[in-house]
Every structure is written in C-alpha cells, then in structure tokens.
PDB file of C-alpha atoms in Angstrom:
ATOM      1  CA  MET A  56       3.799  10.981 105.161  1.00 47.00           C
ATOM      2  CA  ILE A  57       3.827   7.138 105.632  1.00 50.00           C
ATOM      3  CA  GLY A  58       2.703   5.241 102.992  1.00 52.00           C
ATOM      4  CA  TYR A  59       2.862   0.908 103.096  1.00 48.00           C
ATOM      5  CA  ASN A  60       3.067  -2.104 100.388  1.00 53.00           C
ATOM      6  CA  VAL A  61       0.493  -3.424 101.139  1.00 48.00           C
ATOM      7  CA  ASN A  62       0.829  -5.876  97.865  1.00 54.00           C
ATOM      8  CA  ASN A  63       4.478  -6.188  99.730  1.00 54.00           C
ATOM      9  CA  MET A  64       2.729  -6.899 103.206  1.00 54.00           C
ATOM     10  CA  GLU A  65       0.300  -9.651 101.740  1.00 57.00           C
ATOM     11  CA  ILE A  66       3.203 -11.935  99.972  1.00 57.00           C
ATOM     12  CA  THR A  67       5.163 -11.451 103.025  1.00 70.00           C
ATOM     13  CA  LYS A  68       3.066 -13.076 105.167  1.00 67.00           C
ATOM     14  CA  LYS A  69       1.627 -15.802 102.516  1.00 69.00           C
ATOM     15  CA  THR A  70       5.581 -16.583 102.179  1.00 72.00           C
ATOM     16  CA  LYS A  71       5.866 -16.520 106.545  1.00 70.00           C
ATOM     17  CA  ARG A  72       2.705 -19.263 106.225  1.00 72.00           C
ATOM     18  CA  GLU A  73       4.133 -21.584 103.911  1.00 72.00           C
ATOM     19  CA  LEU A  74       6.977 -21.359 105.940  1.00 70.00           C
ATOM     20  CA  ARG A  75       5.714 -22.230 108.746  1.00 75.00           C
ATOM     21  CA  ILE A  76       3.525 -25.101 106.786  1.00 76.00           C
ATOM     22  CA  GLN A  77       6.702 -26.315 105.231  1.00 75.00           C
ATOM     23  CA  GLY A  78       8.510 -26.791 108.599  1.00 74.00           C
ATOM     24  CA  TRP A  79       5.651 -28.450 110.445  1.00 76.00           C
ATOM     25  CA  ILE A  80       5.615 -30.799 107.370  1.00 79.00           C
ATOM     26  CA  PHE A  81       9.526 -31.520 106.863  1.00 74.00           C
ATOM     27  CA  THR A  82       8.826 -32.018 111.100  1.00 79.00           C
ATOM     28  CA  ILE A  83       5.754 -34.789 110.537  1.00 79.00           C
ATOM     29  CA  LEU A  84       8.110 -36.323 107.972  1.00 77.00           C
ATOM     30  CA  PHE A  85      11.112 -36.726 110.381  1.00 74.00           C
ATOM     31  CA  LEU A  86       8.736 -37.930 113.060  1.00 77.00           C
ATOM     32  CA  VAL A  87       7.318 -40.853 111.391  1.00 75.00           C
ATOM     33  CA  VAL A  88      10.595 -41.686 109.574  1.00 76.00           C
ATOM     34  CA  MET A  89      12.194 -42.316 112.846  1.00 76.00           C
ATOM     35  CA  GLY A  90       9.377 -43.998 113.550  1.00 75.00           C
ATOM     36  CA  LEU A  91       9.721 -46.310 110.823  1.00 73.00           C
ATOM     37  CA  LEU A  92      13.144 -46.984 111.556  1.00 69.00           C
ATOM     38  CA  ALA A  93      12.399 -47.280 115.289  1.00 69.00           C
ATOM     39  CA  TRP A  94       9.619 -50.017 114.028  1.00 65.00           C
ATOM     40  CA  LEU A  95      12.134 -51.667 111.877  1.00 61.00           C
ATOM     41  CA  SER A  96      14.999 -52.023 114.520  1.00 57.00           C
ATOM     42  CA  THR A  97      12.685 -54.271 116.421  1.00 57.00           C
ATOM     43  CA  ARG A  98      11.690 -56.318 113.111  1.00 53.00           C
ATOM     44  CA  TYR A  99      15.435 -57.004 111.686  1.00 47.00           C
ATOM     45  CA  ASN A 100      19.104 -56.723 113.722  1.00 47.00           C
ATOM     46  CA  LYS A 101      21.558 -55.873 111.322  1.00 46.00           C
ATOM     47  CA  GLU A 102      25.108 -55.120 111.913  1.00 46.00           C
ATOM     48  CA  MET A 103      28.006 -53.620 109.208  1.00 45.00           C
ATOM     49  CA  ASP A 104      31.460 -53.876 109.815  1.00 48.00           C
ATOM     50  CA  TRP A 105      32.924 -51.305 107.930  1.00 42.00           C
ATOM     51  CA  THR A 106      37.104 -51.806 109.675  1.00 50.00           C
ATOM     52  CA  ALA A 107      39.561 -52.359 107.040  1.00 46.00           C
ATOM     53  CA  THR A 108      39.774 -55.792 109.166  1.00 47.00           C
ATOM     54  CA  GLY A 109      36.670 -57.055 109.359  1.00 48.00           C
ATOM     55  CA  ARG A 110      37.886 -57.112 113.272  1.00 53.00           C
ATOM     56  CA  HIS A 111      34.203 -57.069 114.468  1.00 63.00           C
ATOM     57  CA  THR A 112      33.252 -59.699 112.125  1.00 80.00           C
ATOM     58  CA  LEU A 113      34.407 -64.252 111.898  1.00 90.00           C
ATOM     59  CA  SER A 114      35.398 -65.673 109.148  1.00 92.00           C
ATOM     60  CA  GLU A 115      33.424 -68.366 107.402  1.00 93.00           C
ATOM     61  CA  ALA A 116      36.023 -71.193 108.928  1.00 91.00           C
ATOM     62  CA  SER A 117      35.180 -69.643 112.882  1.00 93.00           C
ATOM     63  CA  ILE A 118      30.839 -69.557 111.073  1.00 94.00           C
ATOM     64  CA  LYS A 119      31.769 -73.485 110.051  1.00 92.00           C
ATOM     65  CA  VAL A 120      32.683 -74.216 113.213  1.00 92.00           C
ATOM     66  CA  LEU A 121      29.703 -72.537 115.213  1.00 94.00           C
ATOM     67  CA  ASP A 122      27.188 -74.205 112.950  1.00 94.00           C
ATOM     68  CA  LYS A 123      28.942 -77.762 114.077  1.00 91.00           C
ATOM     69  CA  LEU A 124      28.016 -76.918 117.959  1.00 92.00           C
ATOM     70  CA  ASP A 125      25.059 -79.367 118.824  1.00 89.00           C
ATOM     71  CA  SER A 126      25.252 -77.963 122.613  1.00 91.00           C
ATOM     72  CA  PRO A 127      25.988 -74.395 124.808  1.00 94.00           C
ATOM     73  CA  VAL A 128      29.883 -73.760 125.452  1.00 95.00           C
ATOM     74  CA  ASN A 129      30.037 -72.653 128.607  1.00 96.00           C
ATOM     75  CA  ILE A 130      33.254 -69.912 129.063  1.00 96.00           C
ATOM     76  CA  THR A 131      34.510 -68.441 132.118  1.00 96.00           C
ATOM     77  CA  SER A 132      37.198 -66.029 132.372  1.00 96.00           C
ATOM     78  CA  TYR A 133      39.580 -65.581 135.425  1.00 96.00           C
ATOM     79  CA  ALA A 134      39.878 -62.070 134.685  1.00 94.00           C
ATOM     80  CA  SER A 135      40.942 -58.948 138.101  1.00 91.00           C
ATOM     81  CA  GLY A 136      39.920 -55.630 137.949  1.00 86.00           C
ATOM     82  CA  GLY A 137      35.832 -55.502 138.321  1.00 84.00           C
ATOM     83  CA  GLU A 138      33.657 -55.379 135.382  1.00 85.00           C
ATOM     84  CA  LEU A 139      35.463 -52.028 133.816  1.00 86.00           C
ATOM     85  CA  SER A 140      38.525 -53.292 133.304  1.00 91.00           C
ATOM     86  CA  PRO A 141      40.769 -53.738 130.147  1.00 94.00           C
ATOM     87  CA  VAL A 142      41.416 -57.691 130.090  1.00 95.00           C
ATOM     88  CA  ARG A 143      37.193 -58.469 130.948  1.00 95.00           C
ATOM     89  CA  GLN A 144      36.718 -55.854 127.697  1.00 95.00           C
ATOM     90  CA  GLN A 145      38.937 -57.826 125.470  1.00 95.00           C
ATOM     91  CA  VAL A 146      37.276 -60.812 126.306  1.00 96.00           C
ATOM     92  CA  ARG A 147      33.472 -59.690 126.485  1.00 95.00           C
ATOM     93  CA  ASP A 148      34.832 -58.470 122.790  1.00 95.00           C
ATOM     94  CA  LEU A 149      35.679 -61.069 121.571  1.00 96.00           C
ATOM     95  CA  ILE A 150      32.883 -63.424 122.988  1.00 96.00           C
ATOM     96  CA  LYS A 151      30.556 -60.925 121.245  1.00 96.00           C
ATOM     97  CA  ARG A 152      31.603 -61.877 118.148  1.00 95.00           C
ATOM     98  CA  TYR A 153      31.077 -65.576 118.538  1.00 96.00           C
ATOM     99  CA  GLN A 154      27.544 -64.591 120.952  1.00 95.00           C
ATOM    100  CA  LYS A 155      26.215 -62.830 117.552  1.00 94.00           C
ATOM    101  CA  ILE A 156      26.165 -66.075 115.667  1.00 94.00           C
ATOM    102  CA  SER A 157      25.299 -68.341 117.742  1.00 94.00           C
ATOM    103  CA  ASP A 158      23.305 -68.328 120.625  1.00 95.00           C
ATOM    104  CA  LYS A 159      24.854 -71.534 122.209  1.00 95.00           C
ATOM    105  CA  ILE A 160      28.360 -69.841 123.944  1.00 96.00           C
ATOM    106  CA  ARG A 161      27.745 -68.412 127.235  1.00 96.00           C
ATOM    107  CA  LEU A 162      30.091 -66.370 129.034  1.00 96.00           C
ATOM    108  CA  ASP A 163      31.110 -65.556 132.235  1.00 96.00           C
ATOM    109  CA  PHE A 164      33.451 -64.119 134.805  1.00 95.00           C
ATOM    110  CA  VAL A 165      35.463 -64.995 138.098  1.00 94.00           C
ATOM    111  CA  ASP A 166      37.256 -62.420 139.931  1.00 94.00           C
ATOM    112  CA  PRO A 167      40.670 -64.614 140.693  1.00 92.00           C
ATOM    113  CA  MET A 168      41.460 -62.799 143.949  1.00 90.00           C
ATOM    114  CA  THR A 169      38.168 -64.307 145.832  1.00 90.00           C
ATOM    115  CA  ASN A 170      39.454 -67.916 145.727  1.00 87.00           C
ATOM    116  CA  PRO A 171      43.208 -68.194 144.832  1.00 89.00           C
ATOM    117  CA  ASP A 172      43.084 -71.783 146.216  1.00 90.00           C
ATOM    118  CA  LYS A 173      40.423 -72.405 143.023  1.00 88.00           C
ATOM    119  CA  ILE A 174      42.965 -70.592 140.672  1.00 91.00           C
ATOM    120  CA  ARG A 175      45.819 -73.072 141.958  1.00 90.00           C
ATOM    121  CA  GLU A 176      44.153 -76.241 141.279  1.00 89.00           C
ATOM    122  CA  LEU A 177      42.332 -75.081 137.838  1.00 89.00           C
ATOM    123  CA  ALA A 178      46.293 -74.128 136.689  1.00 88.00           C
ATOM    124  CA  ILE A 179      45.208 -70.456 135.656  1.00 92.00           C
ATOM    125  CA  ARG A 180      48.051 -68.618 134.622  1.00 90.00           C
ATOM    126  CA  THR A 181      47.553 -65.251 132.841  1.00 93.00           C
ATOM    127  CA  ASP A 182      44.744 -62.839 133.856  1.00 94.00           C
ATOM    128  CA  GLY A 183      41.993 -63.758 132.206  1.00 94.00           C
ATOM    129  CA  GLU A 184      42.591 -66.308 130.608  1.00 94.00           C
ATOM    130  CA  MET A 185      39.612 -69.024 129.820  1.00 96.00           C
ATOM    131  CA  ILE A 186      37.750 -72.553 130.567  1.00 94.00           C
ATOM    132  CA  VAL A 187      36.543 -73.500 127.435  1.00 95.00           C
ATOM    133  CA  GLU A 188      33.767 -76.575 128.624  1.00 93.00           C
ATOM    134  CA  TYR A 189      32.039 -77.920 126.005  1.00 92.00           C
ATOM    135  CA  GLN A 190      29.865 -81.670 126.625  1.00 87.00           C
ATOM    136  CA  GLY A 191      32.057 -82.717 129.346  1.00 84.00           C
ATOM    137  CA  ARG A 192      35.288 -81.731 128.206  1.00 84.00           C
ATOM    138  CA  THR A 193      37.434 -78.711 128.675  1.00 87.00           C
ATOM    139  CA  GLU A 194      40.278 -75.882 127.207  1.00 89.00           C
ATOM    140  CA  HIS A 195      42.458 -73.396 129.011  1.00 91.00           C
ATOM    141  CA  VAL A 196      42.410 -70.419 126.280  1.00 93.00           C
ATOM    142  CA  GLN A 197      45.487 -68.058 127.009  1.00 90.00           C
ATOM    143  CA  MET A 198      45.292 -66.237 123.638  1.00 88.00           C
ATOM    144  CA  PHE A 199      42.180 -63.227 122.945  1.00 91.00           C
ATOM    145  CA  SER A 200      41.447 -63.499 119.768  1.00 92.00           C
ATOM    146  CA  GLU A 201      39.626 -65.052 116.690  1.00 94.00           C
ATOM    147  CA  GLU A 202      41.517 -67.921 115.884  1.00 92.00           C
ATOM    148  CA  GLY A 203      43.232 -68.628 119.372  1.00 91.00           C
ATOM    149  CA  PHE A 204      39.493 -69.945 120.725  1.00 94.00           C
ATOM    150  CA  THR A 205      37.972 -71.188 117.260  1.00 93.00           C
ATOM    151  CA  ASN A 206      41.355 -73.561 117.418  1.00 90.00           C
ATOM    152  CA  SER A 207      39.532 -74.283 121.066  1.00 90.00           C
ATOM    153  CA  LEU A 208      35.927 -75.349 119.795  1.00 92.00           C
ATOM    154  CA  GLN A 209      37.809 -77.733 116.887  1.00 87.00           C
ATOM    155  CA  ARG A 210      39.654 -79.715 119.674  1.00 84.00           C
ATOM    156  CA  LEU A 211      36.518 -79.243 121.960  1.00 86.00           C
ATOM    157  CA  LEU A 212      34.526 -80.606 118.363  1.00 84.00           C
ATOM    158  CA  ARG A 213      36.762 -83.844 117.809  1.00 74.00           C
ATOM    159  CA  ASN A 214      36.625 -87.552 118.855  1.00 59.00           C
ATOM    160  CA  ALA A 215      39.215 -87.054 121.855  1.00 51.00           C
ATOM    161  CA  GLU A 216      39.160 -90.613 121.879  1.00 56.00           C
ATOM    162  CA  ARG A 217      40.594 -91.076 117.624  1.00 68.00           C
ATOM    163  CA  GLN A 218      43.845 -90.406 117.327  1.00 84.00           C
ATOM    164  CA  ILE A 219      46.941 -90.472 113.960  1.00 90.00           C
ATOM    165  CA  VAL A 220      49.608 -93.102 115.294  1.00 92.00           C
ATOM    166  CA  PHE A 221      52.934 -92.883 113.567  1.00 93.00           C
ATOM    167  CA  ILE A 222      54.722 -96.084 113.004  1.00 94.00           C
ATOM    168  CA  THR A 223      58.115 -95.540 114.176  1.00 92.00           C
ATOM    169  CA  GLY A 224      61.209 -98.159 114.666  1.00 92.00           C
ATOM    170  CA  HIS A 225      62.385 -97.784 111.548  1.00 91.00           C
ATOM    171  CA  GLY A 226      64.455 -95.338 110.392  1.00 89.00           C
ATOM    172  CA  GLU A 227      61.505 -93.064 109.790  1.00 89.00           C
ATOM    173  CA  ARG A 228      60.160 -89.224 110.506  1.00 86.00           C
ATOM    174  CA  SER A 229      60.284 -88.858 114.010  1.00 81.00           C
ATOM    175  CA  PRO A 230      56.671 -86.638 115.321  1.00 80.00           C
ATOM    176  CA  ASP A 231      58.523 -85.990 118.533  1.00 76.00           C
ATOM    177  CA  ALA A 232      62.047 -84.635 116.701  1.00 70.00           C
ATOM    178  CA  ARG A 233      62.985 -80.887 115.928  1.00 69.00           C
ATOM    179  CA  ALA A 234      65.377 -82.021 113.695  1.00 67.00           C
ATOM    180  CA  ASN A 235      65.334 -80.680 110.003  1.00 63.00           C
ATOM    181  CA  LEU A 236      64.366 -83.749 108.709  1.00 65.00           C
ATOM    182  CA  ASP A 237      61.599 -85.109 111.054  1.00 69.00           C
ATOM    183  CA  MET A 238      57.324 -83.465 111.090  1.00 78.00           C
ATOM    184  CA  SER A 239      57.420 -82.041 114.624  1.00 79.00           C
ATOM    185  CA  ILE A 240      56.174 -78.684 113.000  1.00 81.00           C
ATOM    186  CA  PHE A 241      53.703 -80.856 110.739  1.00 81.00           C
ATOM    187  CA  ILE A 242      52.641 -82.519 114.284  1.00 82.00           C
ATOM    188  CA  ASP A 243      52.049 -78.972 116.820  1.00 81.00           C
ATOM    189  CA  ASN A 244      49.832 -78.108 113.590  1.00 79.00           C
ATOM    190  CA  LEU A 245      47.434 -81.400 113.988  1.00 78.00           C
ATOM    191  CA  LYS A 246      47.907 -80.651 117.844  1.00 75.00           C
ATOM    192  CA  ASN A 247      46.467 -77.179 117.693  1.00 71.00           C
ATOM    193  CA  LYS A 248      43.533 -78.744 115.456  1.00 69.00           C
ATOM    194  CA  GLY A 249      42.448 -80.862 117.710  1.00 68.00           C
ATOM    195  CA  PHE A 250      43.741 -84.681 116.618  1.00 77.00           C
ATOM    196  CA  LYS A 251      45.224 -86.463 119.688  1.00 82.00           C
ATOM    197  CA  VAL A 252      48.602 -87.443 118.269  1.00 87.00           C
ATOM    198  CA  SER A 253      50.954 -90.578 119.124  1.00 88.00           C
ATOM    199  CA  SER A 254      53.305 -93.455 118.137  1.00 90.00           C
ATOM    200  CA  VAL A 255      53.587 -96.932 118.262  1.00 92.00           C
ATOM    201  CA  ASP A 256      57.075 -99.141 117.983  1.00 93.00           C
ATOM    202  CA  LEU A 257      55.819-102.123 115.635  1.00 92.00           C
ATOM    203  CA  THR A 258      59.933-103.876 116.601  1.00 92.00           C
ATOM    204  CA  LYS A 259      58.579-104.083 120.062  1.00 92.00           C
ATOM    205  CA  SER A 260      55.718-104.388 120.132  1.00 88.00           C
ATOM    206  CA  LEU A 261      52.801-106.232 117.424  1.00 91.00           C
ATOM    207  CA  VAL A 262      50.121-104.844 118.383  1.00 91.00           C
ATOM    208  CA  LEU A 263      48.272-101.298 117.171  1.00 91.00           C
ATOM    209  CA  PRO A 264      46.933 -98.941 119.339  1.00 86.00           C
ATOM    210  CA  PRO A 265      42.722 -98.849 119.662  1.00 81.00           C
ATOM    211  CA  ASN A 266      40.485 -95.833 118.267  1.00 80.00           C
ATOM    212  CA  ILE A 267      43.332 -95.093 115.392  1.00 87.00           C
ATOM    213  CA  ALA A 268      41.822 -92.190 112.902  1.00 85.00           C
ATOM    214  CA  ILE A 269      44.669 -92.587 110.192  1.00 91.00           C
ATOM    215  CA  LEU A 270      47.710 -95.016 110.432  1.00 94.00           C
ATOM    216  CA  VAL A 271      50.888 -92.794 109.932  1.00 94.00           C
ATOM    217  CA  ILE A 272      53.910 -94.734 107.747  1.00 93.00           C
ATOM    218  CA  ALA A 273      56.494 -91.938 107.347  1.00 90.00           C
ATOM    219  CA  SER A 274      59.632 -92.391 104.877  1.00 89.00           C
ATOM    220  CA  PRO A 275      60.605 -95.759 106.546  1.00 91.00           C
ATOM    221  CA  GLN A 276      64.467 -96.907 106.161  1.00 90.00           C
ATOM    222  CA  LEU A 277      64.309-100.228 107.308  1.00 92.00           C
ATOM    223  CA  GLU A 278      62.056-102.972 105.932  1.00 92.00           C
ATOM    224  CA  TYR A 279      59.054-103.982 107.676  1.00 93.00           C
ATOM    225  CA  LEU A 280      59.153-107.878 109.047  1.00 93.00           C
ATOM    226  CA  ALA A 281      56.756-110.314 107.520  1.00 93.00           C
ATOM    227  CA  GLY A 282      54.596-110.019 110.759  1.00 93.00           C
ATOM    228  CA  GLU A 283      54.628-106.298 111.293  1.00 94.00           C
ATOM    229  CA  THR A 284      53.214-106.424 106.997  1.00 93.00           C
ATOM    230  CA  GLN A 285      50.529-108.747 107.969  1.00 93.00           C
ATOM    231  CA  LEU A 286      49.255-106.482 110.817  1.00 94.00           C
ATOM    232  CA  ILE A 287      49.272-103.391 108.831  1.00 94.00           C
ATOM    233  CA  LYS A 288      47.466-105.439 105.751  1.00 92.00           C
ATOM    234  CA  LYS A 289      44.680-106.770 108.032  1.00 91.00           C
ATOM    235  CA  TYR A 290      44.160-102.637 109.433  1.00 90.00           C
ATOM    236  CA  VAL A 291      43.992-101.920 106.148  1.00 91.00           C
ATOM    237  CA  GLU A 292      41.514-104.370 105.496  1.00 89.00           C
ATOM    238  CA  ASP A 293      39.327-103.957 108.391  1.00 85.00           C
ATOM    239  CA  GLY A 294      38.724-100.498 106.875  1.00 85.00           C
ATOM    240  CA  GLY A 295      41.564 -98.531 108.468  1.00 89.00           C
ATOM    241  CA  ASN A 296      42.386 -95.118 107.095  1.00 91.00           C
ATOM    242  CA  LEU A 297      46.755 -94.917 105.815  1.00 94.00           C
ATOM    243  CA  LEU A 298      48.726 -92.100 104.931  1.00 92.00           C
ATOM    244  CA  TRP A 299      52.262 -93.573 103.403  1.00 92.00           C
ATOM    245  CA  LEU A 300      54.558 -91.023 103.194  1.00 89.00           C
ATOM    246  CA  MET A 301      57.433 -91.862 100.966  1.00 85.00           C
ATOM    247  CA  GLU A 302      60.833 -89.464  99.796  1.00 82.00           C
ATOM    248  CA  PRO A 303      62.276 -90.732  96.100  1.00 79.00           C
ATOM    249  CA  GLY A 304      65.274 -92.897  95.991  1.00 74.00           C
ATOM    250  CA  SER A 305      63.921 -94.500  99.300  1.00 77.00           C
ATOM    251  CA  LYS A 306      66.063 -97.719 100.299  1.00 75.00           C
ATOM    252  CA  ALA A 307      62.919 -98.967 101.702  1.00 80.00           C
ATOM    253  CA  LYS A 308      60.574-100.178  99.277  1.00 83.00           C
ATOM    254  CA  LEU A 309      57.915-102.378 101.169  1.00 88.00           C
ATOM    255  CA  THR A 310      57.399-104.504  98.481  1.00 88.00           C
ATOM    256  CA  GLU A 311      55.663-106.744 100.561  1.00 90.00           C
ATOM    257  CA  LEU A 312      53.153-104.158 102.355  1.00 91.00           C
ATOM    258  CA  ALA A 313      53.192-102.830  99.006  1.00 90.00           C
ATOM    259  CA  ASN A 314      51.334-105.725  97.087  1.00 90.00           C
ATOM    260  CA  ALA A 315      49.361-106.997 100.397  1.00 88.00           C
ATOM    261  CA  ILE A 316      46.825-103.931 100.048  1.00 88.00           C
ATOM    262  CA  ASN A 317      47.488-103.229  96.382  1.00 87.00           C
ATOM    263  CA  LEU A 318      49.143-100.036  95.654  1.00 85.00           C
ATOM    264  CA  LYS A 319      52.138 -99.793  93.315  1.00 81.00           C
ATOM    265  CA  VAL A 320      54.705 -97.645  94.277  1.00 75.00           C
ATOM    266  CA  LEU A 321      55.802 -95.233  90.689  1.00 73.00           C
ATOM    267  CA  GLU A 322      60.018 -95.257  90.980  1.00 65.00           C
TER     268      GLU A 322
END
C-alpha cells in the first residue's frame, strides 16, 4: 500500500511557485535596472581612470592649455601600415585623451607611402610624425607623449613675434654656449615652452630689436657705456620688461643703470 503526504506535496508546489515568482521578479528588476543604466548613459558621460599612473587622463597643466584654445587644432599624422598599425593606434590613443576635454582637436592620418615627394617637402623624419596646425602656424611633433604634444600646443599658443632678448658684448653669460657657467640649458627649456630667444650685442649696435617680451642682462663682467645705459633706461621707461641677473661679488655693478631705473643693488 502506497501512501501520499498531501501536506508535503502542497508545500513543494507552493515553494516551486514562489521560486518561479521570485525568478520573474528578479528578471524584471534586472531588465529595469539595465534600461535605466542605458538611459543614463545617453545623458551623462563619465569615465574613470583606475590606472596607477593615470595614463588615460590629462594633467591639470595640459587641461589649462586646452582651455586657452579659441580655434581648431588640426593634426595630421604621417603613419604607415593602415588603420590597425601600432603607430597609428599609439597616436590615436594620445590624441583621444585631448579630444575628451576639447572638441577643437581634430586628427587625420596620411600614409607617407602614397606621396613620398610631399613627405620630403614636409621634412617628415619618423613614422607617425604629427604636424599640428593652429591659426596658420605649425609644429612638428615626434614624441607620442602628453609632454611632447602639450609643449607643441604651448608653442603654438604663444605670440611668435615676441621674444626674449639677451644683451651681449660685455662678458655676459652666453644664451647659446654650452659651458658650465652659460645658460644654454635654461634657454632650451624656454624654447621648449614656445619662447623665441635671441641676443643683441650693444657694443656693435645701439638698437634693440622690436617686439621684445623680456630684455635680459645676465651678469656682465664690464660696465655699460653711457649710450647703452640710456638705451636700456628708455626701454624700461617705455614699459619694457627687464630681467637683471647678477652674481654675488660681480665686478660690473652697472651703478649708472641702477640709478637710472631707480634700482638699489644690495651688496
């Protein structure tokens, strides 16, 4: 004789029914959540960079440079190998970081093999080399790094006509020489930031070049003549910027110039 436990059968059916209901509720809630996330993604675009070095985002310095752009920046990368080449991908990844911040950054690729004469004319030297154009001025960029590209933007943003001018002819520290006491490393850094640097020998000509941003006196060893002093004095009085570098114990005090521009030199 076979017996059935009616109560157990009813509990089992009830449990299965509850589990099916819970399954349907979970499925419905899951679809609703996915739908909400999809809807939110069309309203908000937020990316997080979880890499240790933050290599997918830009530094504050680069973002500040982008904020100064008031015209499109057109980039042409001369990279071979087609769309899937590693060099093109490297360039694309770099520029994409800037495009996330600014809609003024435009990137195009050209295969150098399609027009070798044009490549020679443009003096393209490396695979993937970028020509960056902004307001009629151009820069060649061969470093596929944030530092290299941001520096190129800084150079393009600066007024190319204004320059830093070093006075020479009196034993000043040279802006070009590579000796220990000269200033070539400092000048290289200025040029990398987009400054145009030149020099003027006042012993040969008592004329300052136009469009001077800063006139630099770099620790002269000889006193300036009266005409040279008056020339610098007039430049300062007309609103010019003067950077005067003097080493402790310098023999040339330039007392006349200091008095002329109301500058007190501390011993």
